[in-house]
mmCIF file of C-alpha atoms in Angstrom:
data_model
loop_
_atom_site.group_PDB
_atom_site.id
_atom_site.type_symbol
_atom_site.label_atom_id
_atom_site.label_comp_id
_atom_site.label_asym_id
_atom_site.label_seq_id
_atom_site.Cartn_x
_atom_site.Cartn_y
_atom_site.Cartn_z
ATOM 1 C CA ALA A 1498 -0.031 0.025 0.309
ATOM 2 C CA GLN A 1499 1.044 3.373 -0.498
ATOM 3 C CA SER A 1500 1.456 5.474 2.389
ATOM 4 C CA VAL A 1501 3.516 9.297 3.019
ATOM 5 C CA THR A 1502 5.187 10.528 5.737
ATOM 6 C CA GLN A 1503 5.785 13.742 6.564
ATOM 7 C CA LEU A 1504 8.334 14.700 8.919
ATOM 8 C CA ASP A 1505 7.438 17.780 10.115
ATOM 9 C CA SER A 1506 3.911 19.981 11.567
ATOM 10 C CA HIS A 1507 5.315 22.539 12.048
ATOM 11 C CA VAL A 1508 8.329 24.701 10.446
ATOM 12 C CA SER A 1509 9.025 27.723 11.036
ATOM 13 C CA VAL A 1510 11.693 30.030 8.622
ATOM 14 C CA SER A 1511 12.711 33.673 8.465
ATOM 15 C CA GLU A 1512 11.586 35.385 5.884
ATOM 16 C CA GLY A 1513 14.392 35.578 2.191
ATOM 17 C CA THR A 1514 16.107 32.639 4.324
ATOM 18 C CA PRO A 1515 15.689 28.441 2.345
ATOM 19 C CA VAL A 1516 12.766 26.747 3.273
ATOM 20 C CA LEU A 1517 13.079 23.084 4.021
ATOM 21 C CA LEU A 1518 9.738 20.248 4.217
ATOM 22 C CA ARG A 1519 10.535 17.114 4.713
ATOM 23 C CA CYS A 1520 8.649 13.741 2.970
ATOM 24 C CA ASN A 1521 8.764 10.659 3.173
ATOM 25 C CA TYR A 1522 6.830 7.963 1.019
ATOM 26 C CA SER A 1523 6.010 4.316 1.118
ATOM 27 C CA SER A 1524 5.564 1.890 -2.310
ATOM 28 C CA SER A 1525 5.085 -1.186 -3.839
ATOM 29 C CA TYR A 1526 5.748 0.351 -6.980
ATOM 30 C CA SER A 1527 7.287 4.011 -9.031
ATOM 31 C CA PRO A 1528 5.390 5.680 -7.506
ATOM 32 C CA SER A 1529 3.675 9.521 -8.549
ATOM 33 C CA LEU A 1530 4.375 11.787 -5.692
ATOM 34 C CA PHE A 1531 2.318 15.846 -6.064
ATOM 35 C CA TRP A 1532 3.368 18.536 -3.559
ATOM 36 C CA TYR A 1533 0.045 20.587 -2.763
ATOM 37 C CA VAL A 1534 -0.582 23.557 -0.953
ATOM 38 C CA GLN A 1535 -3.360 24.922 0.903
ATOM 39 C CA HIS A 1536 -3.864 28.391 1.694
ATOM 40 C CA PRO A 1537 -6.135 28.869 4.653
ATOM 41 C CA ASN A 1538 -9.861 29.059 3.952
ATOM 42 C CA LYS A 1539 -8.574 27.771 -0.106
ATOM 43 C CA GLY A 1540 -8.770 25.024 -1.949
ATOM 44 C CA LEU A 1541 -5.683 22.990 -2.996
ATOM 45 C CA GLN A 1542 -3.526 23.423 -5.561
ATOM 46 C CA LEU A 1543 -0.819 22.111 -7.046
ATOM 47 C CA LEU A 1544 3.342 22.796 -6.332
ATOM 48 C CA LEU A 1545 4.231 20.232 -8.804
ATOM 49 C CA LYS A 1546 4.648 16.531 -9.179
ATOM 50 C CA TYR A 1547 6.983 13.589 -10.030
ATOM 51 C CA THR A 1548 5.664 11.099 -12.683
ATOM 52 C CA SER A 1549 9.540 8.935 -13.097
ATOM 53 C CA ALA A 1550 10.766 11.520 -15.593
ATOM 54 C CA ALA A 1551 13.820 13.826 -14.393
ATOM 55 C CA THR A 1552 14.499 13.224 -10.502
ATOM 56 C CA LEU A 1553 14.549 17.394 -9.825
ATOM 57 C CA VAL A 1554 10.962 18.560 -10.386
ATOM 58 C CA LYS A 1555 10.704 22.167 -10.071
ATOM 59 C CA GLY A 1556 7.294 23.932 -9.764
ATOM 60 C CA ILE A 1557 5.326 27.071 -9.795
ATOM 61 C CA ASN A 1558 6.789 29.937 -7.035
ATOM 62 C CA GLY A 1559 9.826 29.244 -7.207
ATOM 63 C CA PHE A 1560 9.003 25.415 -5.309
ATOM 64 C CA GLU A 1561 10.988 22.872 -6.204
ATOM 65 C CA ALA A 1562 11.534 18.994 -5.093
ATOM 66 C CA GLU A 1563 13.981 16.152 -6.000
ATOM 67 C CA PHE A 1564 12.687 12.429 -5.886
ATOM 68 C CA LYS A 1565 15.282 10.215 -4.189
ATOM 69 C CA LYS A 1566 15.048 6.754 -4.838
ATOM 70 C CA SER A 1567 17.685 5.187 -2.640
ATOM 71 C CA GLU A 1568 16.347 7.127 0.269
ATOM 72 C CA THR A 1569 12.355 7.739 -0.515
ATOM 73 C CA SER A 1570 11.722 10.630 0.128
ATOM 74 C CA PHE A 1571 10.543 13.778 -1.695
ATOM 75 C CA HIS A 1572 11.257 16.546 0.634
ATOM 76 C CA LEU A 1573 10.925 20.294 -0.759
ATOM 77 C CA THR A 1574 12.686 22.955 -1.137
ATOM 78 C CA LYS A 1575 12.777 26.690 -2.700
ATOM 79 C CA PRO A 1576 15.615 28.156 -1.723
ATOM 80 C CA SER A 1577 14.397 32.502 -0.291
ATOM 81 C CA ALA A 1578 10.543 31.554 2.007
ATOM 82 C CA HIS A 1579 7.690 34.510 0.897
ATOM 83 C CA MET A 1580 6.040 36.156 4.032
ATOM 84 C CA SER A 1581 2.584 34.392 1.248
ATOM 85 C CA ASP A 1582 4.308 31.318 1.452
ATOM 86 C CA ALA A 1583 2.663 30.872 4.831
ATOM 87 C CA ALA A 1584 0.184 28.062 4.338
ATOM 88 C CA GLU A 1585 -0.302 24.263 4.444
ATOM 89 C CA TYR A 1586 1.929 22.108 2.502
ATOM 90 C CA PHE A 1587 0.557 18.606 1.562
ATOM 91 C CA CYS A 1588 3.181 15.885 0.650
ATOM 92 C CA VAL A 1589 0.728 13.310 -1.327
ATOM 93 C CA VAL A 1590 0.969 9.864 -3.555
ATOM 94 C CA SER A 1591 -0.784 8.847 -6.247
ATOM 95 C CA GLY A 1592 -2.571 5.118 -5.473
ATOM 96 C CA MET A 1593 -2.248 2.218 -7.721
ATOM 97 C CA ASP A 1594 -5.881 1.216 -8.412
ATOM 98 C CA SER A 1595 -7.720 2.116 -11.375
ATOM 99 C CA SER A 1596 -9.171 5.370 -8.630
ATOM 100 C CA TYR A 1597 -5.669 6.492 -8.579
ATOM 101 C CA LYS A 1598 -6.695 8.285 -5.733
ATOM 102 C CA LEU A 1599 -4.673 10.878 -4.100
ATOM 103 C CA ILE A 1600 -3.354 9.810 -0.387
ATOM 104 C CA PHE A 1601 -2.118 12.654 1.080
ATOM 105 C CA GLY A 1602 0.192 13.357 4.287
ATOM 106 C CA SER A 1603 -0.674 14.646 7.455
ATOM 107 C CA GLY A 1604 0.551 17.846 6.344
ATOM 108 C CA THR A 1605 2.833 20.321 7.664
ATOM 109 C CA ARG A 1606 2.945 24.288 8.459
ATOM 110 C CA LEU A 1607 4.642 26.454 7.248
ATOM 111 C CA LEU A 1608 5.304 29.777 9.191
ATOM 112 C CA VAL A 1609 7.335 33.060 7.768
ATOM 113 C CA ARG A 1610 8.672 35.169 10.429
ATOM 114 C CA PRO A 1611 9.317 39.173 9.059
ATOM 115 C CA ASP B 1233 -12.833 28.160 -16.857
ATOM 116 C CA ALA B 1234 -14.643 28.231 -13.578
ATOM 117 C CA GLY B 1235 -12.777 25.579 -12.617
ATOM 118 C CA VAL B 1236 -13.794 23.076 -10.176
ATOM 119 C CA THR B 1237 -16.544 24.756 -8.282
ATOM 120 C CA GLN B 1238 -18.413 23.794 -4.923
ATOM 121 C CA SER B 1239 -21.752 24.653 -3.258
ATOM 122 C CA PRO B 1240 -22.591 25.444 -0.747
ATOM 123 C CA THR B 1241 -20.040 26.856 0.685
ATOM 124 C CA HIS B 1242 -21.655 26.986 4.382
ATOM 125 C CA LEU B 1243 -23.316 23.980 5.461
ATOM 126 C CA ILE B 1244 -24.861 23.481 9.268
ATOM 127 C CA LYS B 1245 -26.784 20.879 10.415
ATOM 128 C CA THR B 1246 -27.342 18.931 13.588
ATOM 129 C CA ARG B 1247 -26.843 15.005 14.621
ATOM 130 C CA GLY B 1248 -29.306 12.439 12.210
ATOM 131 C CA GLN B 1249 -29.570 15.146 10.244
ATOM 132 C CA GLN B 1250 -28.976 14.122 5.958
ATOM 133 C CA VAL B 1251 -26.780 17.438 3.955
ATOM 134 C CA THR B 1252 -26.516 16.982 0.158
ATOM 135 C CA LEU B 1253 -23.215 18.632 -1.612
ATOM 136 C CA ARG B 1254 -22.391 19.439 -4.756
ATOM 137 C CA CYS B 1255 -19.551 20.385 -6.910
ATOM 138 C CA SER B 1256 -18.513 21.030 -11.086
ATOM 139 C CA PRO B 1257 -15.842 18.851 -12.631
ATOM 140 C CA LYS B 1258 -13.792 22.045 -14.668
ATOM 141 C CA SER B 1259 -14.082 22.113 -18.272
ATOM 142 C CA GLY B 1260 -13.780 19.702 -20.169
ATOM 143 C CA HIS B 1261 -12.746 16.794 -17.235
ATOM 144 C CA ASP B 1262 -14.863 13.505 -16.411
ATOM 145 C CA THR B 1263 -14.125 11.641 -13.328
ATOM 146 C CA VAL B 1264 -14.795 13.314 -10.108
ATOM 147 C CA SER B 1265 -13.802 12.146 -6.756
ATOM 148 C CA TRP B 1266 -14.591 13.223 -3.273
ATOM 149 C CA TYR B 1267 -12.069 14.291 -0.100
ATOM 150 C CA GLN B 1268 -12.507 14.394 3.363
ATOM 151 C CA GLN B 1269 -10.616 16.496 5.008
ATOM 152 C CA ALA B 1270 -11.407 16.942 9.404
ATOM 153 C CA LEU B 1271 -8.973 19.632 11.749
ATOM 154 C CA GLY B 1272 -5.769 19.934 10.769
ATOM 155 C CA GLN B 1273 -5.405 16.185 8.483
ATOM 156 C CA GLY B 1274 -4.688 15.974 5.501
ATOM 157 C CA PRO B 1275 -7.764 15.502 3.374
ATOM 158 C CA GLN B 1276 -8.667 11.555 2.614
ATOM 159 C CA PHE B 1277 -10.522 9.572 -0.010
ATOM 160 C CA ILE B 1278 -14.248 9.130 0.255
ATOM 161 C CA PHE B 1279 -15.285 8.035 -3.547
ATOM 162 C CA GLN B 1280 -14.521 8.643 -6.961
ATOM 163 C CA TYR B 1281 -17.447 8.393 -9.885
ATOM 164 C CA TYR B 1282 -16.779 8.247 -13.870
ATOM 165 C CA GLU B 1283 -19.520 7.683 -16.002
ATOM 166 C CA GLU B 1284 -22.012 7.921 -13.503
ATOM 167 C CA GLU B 1285 -20.213 4.685 -11.799
ATOM 168 C CA GLU B 1286 -18.825 5.270 -7.968
ATOM 169 C CA ARG B 1287 -15.234 3.125 -9.000
ATOM 170 C CA GLN B 1288 -13.644 3.037 -6.023
ATOM 171 C CA ARG B 1289 -14.351 4.051 -2.424
ATOM 172 C CA GLY B 1290 -12.065 4.615 0.845
ATOM 173 C CA ASN B 1291 -12.891 3.688 4.135
ATOM 174 C CA PHE B 1292 -15.940 5.343 5.099
ATOM 175 C CA PRO B 1293 -19.261 3.594 6.173
ATOM 176 C CA ASP B 1294 -22.125 3.782 3.601
ATOM 177 C CA ARG B 1295 -23.813 5.912 4.989
ATOM 178 C CA PHE B 1296 -21.822 8.103 2.514
ATOM 179 C CA SER B 1297 -23.332 7.722 -0.546
ATOM 180 C CA GLY B 1298 -22.309 10.076 -4.409
ATOM 181 C CA HIS B 1299 -23.863 10.387 -7.264
ATOM 182 C CA GLN B 1300 -22.500 11.668 -11.373
ATOM 183 C CA PHE B 1301 -24.500 13.613 -13.228
ATOM 184 C CA PRO B 1302 -24.689 12.766 -17.091
ATOM 185 C CA ASN B 1303 -22.740 16.361 -17.024
ATOM 186 C CA TYR B 1304 -19.743 15.020 -14.697
ATOM 187 C CA SER B 1305 -21.969 17.060 -12.116
ATOM 188 C CA SER B 1306 -21.773 14.729 -8.854
ATOM 189 C CA GLU B 1307 -23.353 15.102 -5.590
ATOM 190 C CA LEU B 1308 -22.174 13.611 -2.465
ATOM 191 C CA ASN B 1309 -24.866 12.740 0.208
ATOM 192 C CA VAL B 1310 -24.030 12.049 3.747
ATOM 193 C CA ASN B 1311 -27.045 10.518 6.376
ATOM 194 C CA ALA B 1312 -27.765 9.911 9.548
ATOM 195 C CA LEU B 1313 -25.188 12.928 10.542
ATOM 196 C CA LEU B 1314 -22.737 12.370 13.162
ATOM 197 C CA LEU B 1315 -20.169 15.137 15.194
ATOM 198 C CA GLY B 1316 -17.496 13.181 13.624
ATOM 199 C CA ASP B 1317 -18.659 14.172 10.234
ATOM 200 C CA SER B 1318 -17.796 17.342 11.250
ATOM 201 C CA ALA B 1319 -15.236 19.112 8.661
ATOM 202 C CA LEU B 1320 -14.765 20.188 5.146
ATOM 203 C CA TYR B 1321 -15.118 18.500 1.875
ATOM 204 C CA LEU B 1322 -13.643 18.346 -1.150
ATOM 205 C CA CYS B 1323 -14.476 18.166 -4.330
ATOM 206 C CA ALA B 1324 -11.458 16.850 -7.118
ATOM 207 C CA SER B 1325 -12.251 16.429 -11.283
ATOM 208 C CA SER B 1326 -10.102 14.554 -13.517
ATOM 209 C CA SER B 1327 -9.876 12.991 -16.940
ATOM 210 C CA MET B 1328 -9.749 9.894 -17.052
ATOM 211 C CA GLY B 1329 -7.579 9.338 -20.174
ATOM 212 C CA LEU B 1330 -4.499 10.527 -18.294
ATOM 213 C CA ALA B 1331 -4.673 7.863 -16.142
ATOM 214 C CA ALA B 1332 -1.967 8.312 -12.803
ATOM 215 C CA TYR B 1333 -0.619 11.615 -14.324
ATOM 216 C CA ASN B 1334 -3.000 14.175 -14.136
ATOM 217 C CA GLU B 1335 -3.372 16.443 -12.064
ATOM 218 C CA GLN B 1336 -6.721 16.606 -9.650
ATOM 219 C CA PHE B 1337 -7.732 20.113 -9.447
ATOM 220 C CA PHE B 1338 -10.135 20.972 -5.966
ATOM 221 C CA GLY B 1339 -12.268 23.147 -5.342
ATOM 222 C CA PRO B 1340 -12.739 25.734 -2.715
ATOM 223 C CA GLY B 1341 -14.770 22.681 -0.018
ATOM 224 C CA THR B 1342 -17.726 22.751 1.642
ATOM 225 C CA ARG B 1343 -17.464 22.971 5.423
ATOM 226 C CA LEU B 1344 -20.046 20.665 7.306
ATOM 227 C CA THR B 1345 -20.873 22.095 10.927
ATOM 228 C CA VAL B 1346 -22.582 19.380 12.455
ATOM 229 C CA LEU B 1347 -23.806 20.698 15.850
#
């Protein structure tokens, strides 16, 4: 069965400093992995996705993630945090049954200090 | 393109009542999935509809049921509401023809409060 574990429930950074949000996955197959962001009172937005092409995936708003099979990790990074990045971030793996349902991690709340 | 729309935005019900939530998928999408997001948690898959049939179901009781219409819009029904059903209900649309790699587009959700 597929699952994801987000290693930090909260991450706090200063504006202009790097962001690292950690995610480990478990999958019997080569997974499809995603990062979604959820701003308060808004729907989920896809940041980026890994679908077995390049292991370094670039997303929107300067975010990127690297798929590391040997470490079963898919950490999300950004070189310089902006105040508008404060939100809840979800690491997601796609189920391998016919629905390709999304299996979410528990989320990491990113706080950005001025 | 209006994207995925959901109605109502907020809903307050009492225990034992029944509720219907509605979703219109993004233009060109034929598949609708429903997720429940309890406070402070990640969304959990309820079920998915394609070609007006339930294709997959998560670990939710039969009190949760759904429907998909010929225009691909969908309804989520919950009977005999419990306090624990209070959550944000998210609808996501996608295109079945693009297999596992397609993005699921989410609506803003319906916030259900059960008193």
